[in-house]
Short mmCIF file of C-alpha atoms and ligand atoms in Angstrom, two decimals:
data_model
loop_
_atom_site.label_atom_id
_atom_site.label_comp_id
_atom_site.label_asym_id
_atom_site.label_seq_id
_atom_site.Cartn_x
_atom_site.Cartn_y
_atom_site.Cartn_z
CA UNK A 25 7.32 7.70 40.00
CA UNK A 26 6.13 9.11 36.54
CA UNK A 27 2.02 9.53 35.99
CA UNK A 28 1.51 10.86 32.86
CA UNK A 29 -2.22 12.22 31.44
CA UNK A 30 -2.29 11.64 28.03
CA UNK A 31 -5.75 13.81 26.64
CA UNK A 32 -7.09 13.10 22.54
CA UNK A 33 -9.99 15.97 22.22
CA UNK A 34 -12.43 16.54 20.07
CA UNK A 35 -14.77 19.63 19.38
CA UNK A 36 -17.33 17.97 22.09
CA UNK A 37 -15.25 14.97 23.26
CA UNK A 38 -12.53 14.72 25.98
CA UNK A 39 -10.64 11.18 25.91
CA UNK A 40 -7.61 10.65 28.51
CA UNK A 41 -5.30 7.68 29.70
CA UNK A 42 -3.31 8.00 32.52
CA UNK A 43 0.05 6.26 32.78
CA UNK A 44 2.25 5.40 35.32
CA UNK A 45 6.37 3.87 35.30
CA UNK A 46 6.61 1.90 37.95
CA UNK A 47 9.56 0.26 35.48
CA UNK A 48 10.23 1.21 31.82
CA UNK A 49 6.97 -0.24 30.86
CA UNK A 50 3.78 1.74 31.37
CA UNK A 51 0.86 0.47 33.10
CA UNK A 52 -2.69 2.37 32.10
CA UNK A 53 -4.10 3.20 35.65
CA UNK A 54 -7.09 5.04 34.06
CA UNK A 55 -8.81 5.69 30.82
CA UNK A 56 -12.02 7.48 30.27
CA UNK A 57 -14.52 9.60 28.77
CA UNK A 58 -16.24 12.82 28.20
CA UNK A 59 -19.17 13.31 25.90
CA UNK A 60 -21.59 16.67 25.28
CA UNK A 61 -19.10 19.11 26.43
CA UNK A 62 -20.83 22.81 26.66
CA UNK A 63 -24.23 20.64 26.15
CA UNK A 64 -26.70 20.71 29.01
CA UNK A 65 -25.31 17.48 30.85
CA UNK A 66 -22.19 15.63 29.78
CA UNK A 67 -21.96 12.10 30.23
CA UNK A 68 -18.62 10.62 31.33
CA UNK A 69 -17.28 7.37 31.84
CA UNK A 70 -13.87 6.68 33.68
CA UNK A 71 -12.36 2.56 34.30
CA UNK A 72 -9.85 1.39 35.99
CA UNK A 73 -8.28 -2.22 34.83
CA UNK A 74 -10.41 -5.50 35.80
CA UNK A 75 -12.78 -2.43 37.47
CA UNK A 76 -16.32 -2.18 36.24
CA UNK A 77 -16.36 1.42 34.59
CA UNK A 78 -17.95 4.37 36.38
CA UNK A 79 -20.32 6.66 34.83
CA UNK A 80 -22.04 9.58 35.41
CA UNK A 81 -23.82 13.13 34.20
CA UNK A 82 -22.94 16.87 34.75
CA UNK A 83 -22.41 20.09 33.23
CA UNK A 84 -19.12 20.73 31.80
CA UNK A 85 -18.66 23.86 29.75
CA UNK A 86 -14.85 23.47 28.26
CA UNK A 87 -12.42 20.73 28.16
CA UNK A 88 -10.34 22.51 31.22
CA UNK A 89 -12.94 21.61 33.55
CA UNK A 90 -13.24 18.03 31.88
CA UNK A 91 -9.78 17.88 32.52
CA UNK A 92 -10.61 19.55 36.62
CA UNK A 93 -13.60 16.80 36.61
CA UNK A 94 -11.70 13.54 35.91
CA UNK A 95 -9.02 14.66 38.26
CA UNK A 96 -11.24 15.29 40.94
CA UNK A 97 -12.53 11.72 40.55
CA UNK A 98 -9.10 10.09 40.17
CA UNK A 99 -8.09 11.58 43.37
CA UNK A 100 -11.51 10.67 44.81
CA UNK A 101 -9.96 7.10 44.17
CA UNK A 102 -7.08 7.33 45.23
CA UNK A 103 -5.16 6.88 42.09
CA UNK A 104 -3.78 10.20 42.46
CA UNK A 105 -2.75 12.12 45.49
CA UNK A 106 -2.61 15.27 44.31
CA UNK A 107 -1.34 17.73 41.28
CA UNK A 108 2.48 16.99 42.60
CA UNK A 109 1.50 13.04 42.24
CA UNK A 110 1.08 14.41 38.43
CA UNK A 111 4.34 14.38 36.26
CA UNK A 112 2.76 16.15 33.39
CA UNK A 113 -0.50 16.27 31.15
CA UNK A 114 -0.08 15.27 27.82
CA UNK A 115 -1.34 16.38 24.58
CA UNK A 116 -2.25 14.67 20.74
CA UNK A 117 -1.95 17.71 19.28
CA UNK A 118 -2.59 18.54 15.43
CA UNK A 119 -0.72 21.56 13.90
CA UNK A 120 2.58 22.48 15.59
CA UNK A 121 3.12 24.46 11.84
CA UNK A 122 7.28 24.90 12.24
CA UNK A 123 7.43 22.43 15.58
CA UNK A 124 7.14 19.06 15.20
CA UNK A 125 8.03 16.20 17.85
CA UNK A 126 7.36 16.93 21.25
CA UNK A 127 7.28 20.58 22.93
CA UNK A 128 6.41 21.54 26.16
CA UNK A 129 3.20 24.12 25.92
CA UNK A 130 4.58 27.98 26.56
CA UNK A 131 3.58 31.08 25.15
CA UNK A 132 5.57 30.44 21.67
CA UNK A 133 4.05 27.39 21.20
CA UNK A 134 0.48 28.54 21.76
CA UNK A 135 1.85 31.43 19.48
CA UNK A 136 2.88 29.12 16.50
CA UNK A 137 -0.24 26.44 17.12
CA UNK A 138 -2.58 29.74 16.27
CA UNK A 139 -0.68 30.88 13.43
CA UNK A 140 -1.12 27.71 11.68
CA UNK A 141 -4.93 27.73 12.74
CA UNK A 142 -6.10 28.15 9.52
CA UNK A 143 -4.81 24.84 8.37
CA UNK A 144 -6.29 23.03 10.63
CA UNK A 145 -9.55 24.50 11.75
CA UNK A 146 -11.56 21.66 13.53
CA UNK A 147 -8.76 20.74 15.48
CA UNK A 148 -6.11 23.47 16.74
CA UNK A 149 -8.51 25.96 18.64
CA UNK A 150 -9.95 22.90 20.72
CA UNK A 151 -6.59 22.16 21.90
CA UNK A 152 -5.45 25.72 22.75
CA UNK A 153 -8.49 26.25 24.39
CA UNK A 154 -7.96 23.26 26.83
CA UNK A 155 -3.72 23.81 27.06
CA UNK A 156 -5.04 27.92 27.81
CA UNK A 157 -7.28 26.75 30.69
CA UNK A 158 -5.61 23.89 32.03
CA UNK A 159 -2.80 26.39 32.41
CA UNK A 160 -5.06 29.25 33.86
CA UNK A 161 -6.65 26.65 36.72
CA UNK A 162 -3.75 24.93 37.07
CA UNK A 163 -0.66 27.16 36.55
CA UNK A 164 1.86 25.25 37.70
CA UNK A 165 1.26 22.03 36.05
CA UNK A 166 3.54 20.52 33.79
CA UNK A 167 1.98 20.52 29.89
CA UNK A 168 3.79 18.64 26.84
CA UNK A 169 2.21 18.53 23.44
CA UNK A 170 2.99 15.39 20.94
CA UNK A 171 1.77 16.80 17.37
CA UNK A 172 0.48 14.27 14.89
CA UNK A 173 2.93 15.92 12.51
CA UNK A 174 5.88 14.43 13.90
CA UNK A 175 6.13 11.46 12.10
CA UNK A 176 6.41 12.80 8.87
CA UNK A 177 9.50 15.15 9.83
CA UNK A 178 11.53 12.42 7.64
CA UNK A 179 9.44 11.96 4.69
CA UNK A 180 11.78 13.54 1.66
CA UNK A 181 11.24 16.90 0.30
CA UNK A 182 9.95 16.62 -3.22
CA UNK A 183 6.82 14.60 -1.65
CA UNK A 184 6.12 17.23 0.62
CA UNK A 185 5.96 19.71 -1.76
CA UNK A 186 3.05 21.16 -4.09
CA UNK A 187 3.53 22.21 -7.36
CA UNK A 188 3.27 26.18 -6.63
CA UNK A 189 5.34 28.99 -6.57
CA UNK A 190 8.39 28.48 -4.46
CA UNK A 191 7.64 30.94 -2.67
CA UNK A 192 4.91 29.85 -0.96
CA UNK A 193 6.48 27.47 0.42
CA UNK A 194 8.62 29.60 2.49
CA UNK A 195 5.95 32.54 3.08
CA UNK A 196 3.24 30.68 3.86
CA UNK A 197 3.99 27.53 4.68
CA UNK A 198 2.14 25.76 1.94
CA UNK A 199 3.67 21.86 2.19
CA UNK A 200 2.33 18.40 2.97
CA UNK A 201 2.64 18.23 6.53
CA UNK A 202 0.78 14.64 7.27
CA UNK A 203 -1.53 13.91 10.23
CA UNK A 204 -2.65 10.83 12.11
CA UNK A 205 1.42 10.44 13.24
CA UNK A 206 0.88 8.81 16.62
CA UNK A 207 -0.64 6.09 14.81
CA UNK A 208 1.50 5.72 12.18
CA UNK A 209 4.04 5.28 14.86
CA UNK A 210 2.77 2.27 16.79
CA UNK A 211 1.75 0.65 14.01
CA UNK A 212 5.67 1.09 13.11
CA UNK A 213 7.03 0.17 15.75
CA UNK A 214 4.28 -2.97 16.27
CA UNK A 215 4.92 -4.66 13.20
CA UNK A 216 8.70 -4.16 13.77
CA UNK A 217 7.94 -6.34 16.90
CA UNK A 218 5.63 -9.06 15.25
CA UNK A 219 7.31 -9.07 12.08
CA UNK A 220 11.13 -8.22 12.58
CA UNK A 221 12.78 -7.76 9.01
CA UNK A 222 10.20 -6.48 7.57
CA UNK A 223 11.33 -2.95 6.09
CA UNK A 224 8.70 -1.65 3.77
CA UNK A 225 5.06 -0.95 5.74
CA UNK A 226 1.99 0.67 4.60
CA UNK A 227 -0.11 1.53 7.03
CA UNK A 228 -3.67 2.45 6.39
CA UNK A 229 -5.44 4.01 9.50
CA UNK A 230 -8.79 4.04 8.63
CA UNK A 231 -12.04 5.90 10.85
CA UNK A 232 -13.50 8.67 11.26
CA UNK A 233 -10.56 10.63 9.72
CA UNK A 234 -8.20 8.20 8.00
CA UNK A 235 -5.28 8.57 6.23
CA UNK A 236 -2.19 6.11 4.16
CA UNK A 237 1.26 6.49 5.30
CA UNK A 238 4.68 4.45 3.84
CA UNK A 239 7.04 3.58 6.65
CA UNK A 240 10.60 2.45 5.33
CA UNK A 241 13.00 1.56 8.21
CA UNK A 242 10.78 2.76 10.57
CA UNK A 243 10.70 6.08 9.22
CA UNK A 244 7.63 7.31 7.59
CA UNK A 245 8.78 8.49 3.64
CA UNK A 246 4.90 9.44 2.44
CA UNK A 247 1.79 10.27 3.30
CA UNK A 248 -1.93 10.76 2.01
CA UNK A 249 -2.62 14.33 4.00
CA UNK A 250 -0.63 17.63 3.36
CA UNK A 251 -1.36 20.88 4.40
CA UNK A 252 -4.23 19.82 5.68
CA UNK A 253 -6.42 17.14 7.12
CA UNK A 254 -8.78 17.71 4.07
CA UNK A 255 -6.26 16.19 2.17
CA UNK A 256 -5.68 12.91 0.93
CA UNK A 257 -7.83 9.74 1.11
CA UNK A 258 -11.51 10.71 1.29
CA UNK A 259 -12.93 10.85 4.68
CA UNK A 260 -16.29 9.88 6.66
CA UNK A 261 -17.25 13.39 5.97
CA UNK A 262 -14.59 14.93 3.89
CA UNK A 263 -13.54 15.54 0.66
CA UNK A 264 -9.76 14.25 0.59
CA UNK A 265 -8.00 15.32 -2.70
CA UNK A 266 -9.75 17.77 -5.01
CA UNK A 267 -9.27 19.80 -7.61
CA UNK A 268 -9.00 23.82 -6.63
CA UNK A 269 -10.38 24.78 -9.79
CA UNK A 270 -13.37 23.01 -9.09
CA UNK A 271 -14.16 25.62 -6.17
CA UNK A 272 -15.26 28.74 -8.13
CA UNK A 273 -18.08 26.67 -10.74
CA UNK A 274 -19.79 25.44 -7.41
CA UNK A 275 -19.70 28.56 -5.86
CA UNK A 276 -21.00 30.51 -9.19
CA UNK A 277 -23.68 27.32 -9.67
CA UNK A 278 -25.32 27.19 -6.07
CA UNK A 279 -24.72 31.28 -5.14
CA UNK A 280 -22.44 29.99 -1.63
CA UNK A 281 -19.68 31.95 -0.08
CA UNK A 282 -16.33 30.18 -0.09
CA UNK A 283 -16.06 29.84 3.25
CA UNK A 284 -19.74 27.98 2.94
CA UNK A 285 -18.33 25.39 -0.16
CA UNK A 286 -15.07 25.07 2.21
CA UNK A 287 -17.94 23.85 5.02
CA UNK A 288 -19.29 21.67 2.77
CA UNK A 289 -15.86 19.97 1.27
CA UNK A 290 -14.84 19.28 5.28
CA UNK A 291 -18.04 18.46 6.62
CA UNK A 292 -20.85 17.41 3.73
CA UNK A 293 -18.42 15.53 1.79
CA UNK A 294 -16.85 12.45 1.60
CA UNK A 295 -18.86 9.39 2.38
CA UNK A 296 -21.61 10.98 4.00
CA UNK A 297 -21.95 13.51 0.89
CA UNK A 298 -21.31 11.05 -2.15
CA UNK A 299 -23.59 8.49 -0.40
CA UNK A 300 -26.23 10.25 0.83
CA UNK A 301 -26.17 7.98 3.42
CA UNK A 302 -24.64 8.37 6.41
CA UNK A 303 -21.24 9.20 7.79
CA UNK A 304 -20.96 5.71 8.57
CA UNK A 305 -19.44 3.07 6.33
CA UNK A 306 -21.66 0.50 8.04
CA UNK A 307 -24.78 2.06 6.81
CA UNK A 308 -23.56 2.91 3.76
CA UNK A 309 -22.28 -1.06 3.36
CA UNK A 310 -25.91 -1.99 4.34
CA UNK A 311 -27.72 0.61 1.92
CA UNK A 312 -25.02 -0.64 -0.42
CA UNK A 313 -26.22 -4.31 0.11
CA UNK A 314 -29.89 -3.49 -0.18
CA UNK A 315 -29.44 -2.05 -3.95
CA UNK A 316 -28.55 1.83 -3.43
CA UNK A 317 -26.45 2.37 -6.40
CA UNK A 318 -25.26 5.75 -4.99
CA UNK A 319 -23.99 4.02 -1.90
CA UNK A 320 -22.30 1.22 -3.57
CA UNK A 321 -20.21 3.89 -5.63
CA UNK A 322 -18.95 5.42 -2.56
CA UNK A 323 -17.96 2.32 -1.32
CA UNK A 324 -16.07 1.54 -4.25
CA UNK A 325 -14.28 4.65 -4.33
CA UNK A 326 -13.26 4.80 -0.78
CA UNK A 327 -11.85 1.14 -1.88
CA UNK A 328 -10.82 2.36 -4.87
CA UNK A 329 -9.02 5.25 -3.38
CA UNK A 330 -6.88 3.44 -1.05
CA UNK A 331 -5.94 1.29 -3.12
CA UNK A 332 -4.62 3.55 -4.91
CA UNK A 333 -2.67 5.25 -2.58
CA UNK A 334 -1.35 1.72 -1.69
CA UNK A 335 0.02 1.23 -5.42
CA UNK A 336 1.62 4.55 -5.23
CA UNK A 337 3.27 4.11 -2.01
CA UNK A 338 4.65 0.32 -3.34
CA UNK A 339 6.39 2.17 -6.15
CA UNK A 340 7.78 4.76 -3.70
CA UNK A 341 8.80 1.89 -0.97
CA UNK A 342 10.15 -0.23 -4.42
CA UNK A 343 8.36 -3.29 -2.79
CA UNK A 344 5.90 -4.06 0.42
CA UNK A 345 6.86 -6.12 3.41
CA UNK A 346 3.79 -5.50 5.23
CA UNK A 347 0.54 -3.76 5.11
CA UNK A 348 -1.57 -3.02 7.83
CA UNK A 349 -5.38 -1.64 8.46
CA UNK A 350 -6.24 0.11 11.35
CA UNK A 351 -8.67 2.56 12.72
CA UNK A 352 -12.20 1.77 13.13
CA UNK A 353 -13.29 1.15 9.56
CA UNK A 354 -9.69 -0.89 9.01
CA UNK A 355 -10.02 -3.30 11.96
CA UNK A 356 -13.85 -4.02 11.59
CA UNK A 357 -14.17 -3.95 8.00
CA UNK A 358 -13.73 -7.56 6.02
CA UNK A 359 -15.60 -6.27 3.46
CA UNK A 360 -13.04 -3.20 2.63
CA UNK A 361 -10.18 -5.24 3.43
CA UNK A 362 -11.36 -7.63 1.26
CA UNK A 363 -12.17 -4.86 -1.82
CA UNK A 364 -8.57 -3.54 -1.61
CA UNK A 365 -6.62 -6.27 -1.07
CA UNK A 366 -8.26 -7.87 -4.45
CA UNK A 367 -6.46 -5.71 -6.55
CA UNK A 368 -2.78 -6.30 -5.05
CA UNK A 369 -1.62 -10.11 -6.24
CA UNK A 370 0.93 -8.72 -8.51
CA UNK A 371 2.51 -7.94 -5.33
CA UNK A 372 2.10 -11.57 -4.45
CA UNK A 373 -0.27 -10.57 -1.92
CA UNK A 374 -1.96 -13.14 -0.71
CA UNK A 375 -5.41 -12.51 1.83
CA UNK A 376 -6.72 -15.65 3.84
CA UNK A 377 -10.49 -15.21 3.43
CA UNK A 378 -10.96 -17.05 6.22
CA UNK A 379 -8.52 -14.96 8.52
CA UNK A 380 -10.10 -11.65 7.03
CA UNK A 381 -13.14 -12.74 8.74
CA UNK A 382 -12.13 -12.81 11.95
CA UNK A 383 -11.57 -10.52 14.84
CA UNK A 384 -8.56 -9.10 17.17
CA UNK A 385 -5.06 -8.38 16.22
CA UNK A 386 -3.52 -10.85 13.81
CA UNK A 387 -2.12 -11.86 10.50
CA UNK A 388 -4.15 -11.84 7.94
CA UNK A 389 -2.86 -13.32 4.71
CA UNK A 390 -1.91 -16.91 3.85
CA UNK A 391 1.10 -18.38 4.63
CA UNK A 392 2.92 -17.80 1.27
CA UNK A 393 1.79 -14.69 0.63
CA UNK A 394 5.06 -12.57 0.15
CA UNK A 395 3.24 -9.27 1.62
CA UNK A 396 2.15 -10.11 5.51
CA UNK A 397 -1.39 -8.14 5.85
CA UNK A 398 -1.91 -7.23 9.61
CA UNK A 399 -5.06 -6.09 11.46
CA UNK A 400 -4.21 -4.46 14.82
CA UNK A 401 -5.88 -1.92 16.55
CA UNK A 402 -4.02 1.29 17.23
CA UNK A 403 -2.79 3.17 20.34
CA UNK A 404 -1.94 6.61 19.81
CA UNK A 405 -1.98 7.60 23.66
CA UNK A 406 0.59 5.26 24.48
CA UNK A 407 3.06 7.26 21.80
CA UNK A 408 2.11 9.91 23.35
CA UNK A 409 2.53 9.40 26.63
CA UNK A 410 6.25 7.38 25.94
CA UNK A 411 7.40 10.56 23.94
CA UNK A 412 6.15 13.42 26.71
CA UNK A 413 7.82 10.67 29.22
CA UNK A 414 11.45 10.70 26.88
CA UNK A 415 10.85 14.60 26.38
CA UNK A 416 10.92 15.31 30.48
CA UNK A 417 13.92 12.96 31.12
CA UNK A 418 15.55 13.12 27.72
P1 AMP B 526 -12.54 5.65 14.54
O1 AMP B 526 -12.66 6.86 14.27
O2 AMP B 526 -11.14 5.24 14.32
O3 AMP B 526 -12.74 5.55 15.60
O4 AMP B 526 -13.46 4.76 13.23
C1 AMP B 526 -14.60 4.81 13.55
C2 AMP B 526 -15.24 4.45 12.09
O5 AMP B 526 -15.34 3.10 11.85
C3 AMP B 526 -17.07 4.66 12.00
O6 AMP B 526 -17.34 5.81 11.63
C4 AMP B 526 -17.61 3.79 11.07
O7 AMP B 526 -17.93 4.55 10.17
C5 AMP B 526 -16.42 2.67 11.58
N1 AMP B 526 -16.72 1.55 11.18
C6 AMP B 526 -16.66 0.96 13.03
N2 AMP B 526 -16.87 -0.48 12.44
C7 AMP B 526 -17.10 -0.90 11.09
C8 AMP B 526 -17.38 -1.89 10.28
N3 AMP B 526 -17.53 -3.02 10.66
N4 AMP B 526 -17.65 -1.51 9.15
C9 AMP B 526 -17.17 -0.42 8.76
N5 AMP B 526 -17.16 0.51 9.13
C10 AMP B 526 -17.16 0.32 10.68
#
């Protein structure tokens, strides 16, 4: 029986799900999360289906140690017998440069991820550290990466091309890659089951990090993030699309270095920078409701940004069968969904106000809407797990 341990890593966080295949349908044997890696104490929680979660606090220095800690608990609880009982670990890895799809973690993969780290400076180093750590602690363990860029390999050339000197693409890799591939792929596969015959889908993955994807016949044909995760929609803390020629006037005005300016654009911009309130849309919406005009502008700008991409992608798709909202914002904010859908009547899209105010997975458009609107929870780890298994048993 295959058992695959899927990791989703943040700078100081570690999330995992352990999958097992007794039949063709995988089962989740365990799921867990560690926070504050590198701090004096890290809080951890592990749960098994149908059971009460276990939790505790312990010092965890790095992501390799986090894996070791979770593995020891799974072993003590009889979920994994030993290392040989684990078929592989799988990573929801971010930027693989010229590597795409699902790949074995080896020296060549590590070198390519290191080469493109300047394009994903907040994400690639975390995965590289974990891969190296786990390789040195558990040398026999098979490690496989599924890149977040993978689903977007089908985007046509003109939509991954920037208007820069041609050789920049060849020599520096300046082109769109797109990210959140596992989430967009999961939604594509889920809509195929829920709405058979839906060929033209736009998925709005809106959360701490956001992107929109146009999907035609199960394949990505456009996405809002580009060469880096900074582009496209403005995110909770990130700028999104921004004019390169504004960087110099900002540096000159405030006396910032280039690095300081880029730091602000990636960490103190987006919802946080524009609202001046928070990077959490809930708090920004609360402030807007209390009359904070800056917060109101931030909410309206976000909704307008999303609407613009939907309009562009409906044109790329030459129509629309399904519009999906996923991610923490997409699934939870009925107000944002309503603000976005308000201007989509020209597509024949009609949001059902009562269903939009509800919760859980489901269709939230009216019976007679020409475009079905869905609120769906994403499941990126299940896509990584399935891809890793397919890679191991082609
Ligand atoms: P994710 O990264 O997908 O887990 O999404 C996390 C984000 O979802 C948080 O930063 C919040 O801003 C946002 N969020 C969660 N619930 C709500 C809500 N009810 N309304 C607006 N935003 C929400």
